[in-house]
XYZ file of C-alpha atoms in Angstrom:
112
model
C -4.321 -11.667 2.783
C -3.901 -13.790 -0.709
C -4.329 -17.677 0.421
C -3.658 -20.358 -1.954
C -3.165 -24.776 -1.730
C -0.592 -26.084 -3.539
C 0.201 -29.168 -4.293
C 3.787 -28.690 -5.734
C 5.050 -30.473 -8.579
C 8.225 -29.024 -10.715
C 6.510 -27.690 -13.425
C 3.764 -25.925 -10.646
C 3.746 -22.290 -12.035
C 3.339 -20.951 -7.521
C 6.428 -18.376 -8.523
C 4.580 -16.954 -11.131
C 0.959 -17.102 -9.380
C 2.964 -15.009 -6.595
C 4.742 -12.503 -8.702
C 1.817 -11.491 -10.341
C 0.059 -11.057 -7.346
C 3.198 -9.105 -5.828
C 3.083 -6.715 -8.713
C -0.552 -5.444 -8.052
C -1.035 -5.945 -4.689
C 2.524 -5.707 -3.117
C 1.548 -5.016 0.375
C -0.842 -7.812 0.836
C 0.162 -10.920 2.736
C 0.768 -13.893 1.062
C 0.397 -17.470 2.504
C 0.817 -20.195 0.844
C -1.032 -23.505 2.044
C 0.839 -26.704 1.005
C -1.118 -29.805 0.458
C 0.628 -32.279 1.348
C 3.321 -31.673 -1.456
C 6.119 -34.516 -1.591
C 8.398 -31.813 -1.814
C 8.657 -29.060 0.558
C 11.603 -26.386 -0.304
C 9.812 -24.697 -3.126
C 9.079 -21.693 -1.785
C 12.235 -21.268 -0.018
C 13.591 -18.458 -2.784
C 9.168 -17.094 -1.984
C 9.286 -16.305 1.725
C 9.419 -12.594 2.407
C 7.792 -10.159 4.873
C 4.480 -10.651 2.824
C 5.184 -14.275 1.914
C 4.130 -17.043 4.384
C 4.564 -20.712 4.100
C 1.857 -22.937 6.235
C 2.713 -26.816 5.939
C -1.082 -27.626 6.578
C -0.597 -31.405 5.277
C -4.207 -29.895 3.430
C -6.202 -32.576 1.326
C -8.915 -30.276 1.056
C -7.164 -28.099 -1.309
C -8.616 -24.804 -2.665
C -11.708 -24.444 0.426
C -9.186 -26.663 1.965
C -7.052 -24.316 2.475
C -9.663 -20.872 2.884
C -9.956 -23.451 6.082
C -7.107 -23.737 7.121
C -5.256 -19.643 6.349
C -8.470 -18.689 9.026
C -7.657 -20.928 11.003
C -4.624 -20.209 11.236
C -4.924 -16.311 10.741
C -8.202 -15.579 11.936
C -8.567 -11.907 12.392
C -7.372 -10.676 8.485
C -9.527 -8.137 7.406
C -10.453 -10.008 4.331
C -9.180 -13.588 2.674
C -8.856 -13.850 -1.184
C -8.750 -17.401 -2.181
C -6.616 -18.056 -5.723
C -5.560 -20.857 -7.666
C -1.921 -21.880 -7.340
C -2.122 -21.742 -11.625
C -3.602 -18.395 -11.392
C -1.757 -15.618 -12.225
C -3.956 -11.724 -12.029
C -3.190 -9.470 -14.784
C -4.553 -6.389 -12.870
C -5.521 -4.931 -9.766
C -8.366 -7.147 -7.920
C -8.638 -4.166 -5.282
C -12.265 -2.801 -6.042
C -13.015 -6.348 -5.827
C -11.296 -6.628 -2.098
C -12.323 -3.262 -0.884
C -16.336 -3.554 -1.482
C -19.161 -3.832 0.611
C -19.757 -7.431 -0.554
C -19.103 -10.273 1.588
C -17.694 -12.804 -0.940
C -16.465 -12.417 -4.530
C -15.838 -15.479 -6.553
C -14.007 -15.637 -9.888
C -13.995 -18.663 -11.685
C -12.952 -19.348 -14.742
C -12.474 -15.704 -15.240
C -10.613 -13.466 -17.159
C -9.844 -9.854 -16.061
C -8.606 -7.333 -18.330
C -6.658 -4.488 -17.432
């Protein structure tokens, strides 16, 4: 499951983030964990069978989104925390399916 926090403003590239995940991981679940955005209708055009919106009123941003995602969906095989301003440029399947308990990408640029 991909999860990310979103404190939405009109310039937020949430759709681009979601589109990039769907491009390389079309069967993964995506959870948008809202960080108490003043406007909440931004997600409506994004919802599908694999995309869920969760109004968590999350104040702890990325790490809070991970915690809230785990509390709401405790039985996922994996949790991929991605920033709402990030876009994948290639698949990260090799990192998702490895034996490492944690794989972190901070300020990384993965090229295909």
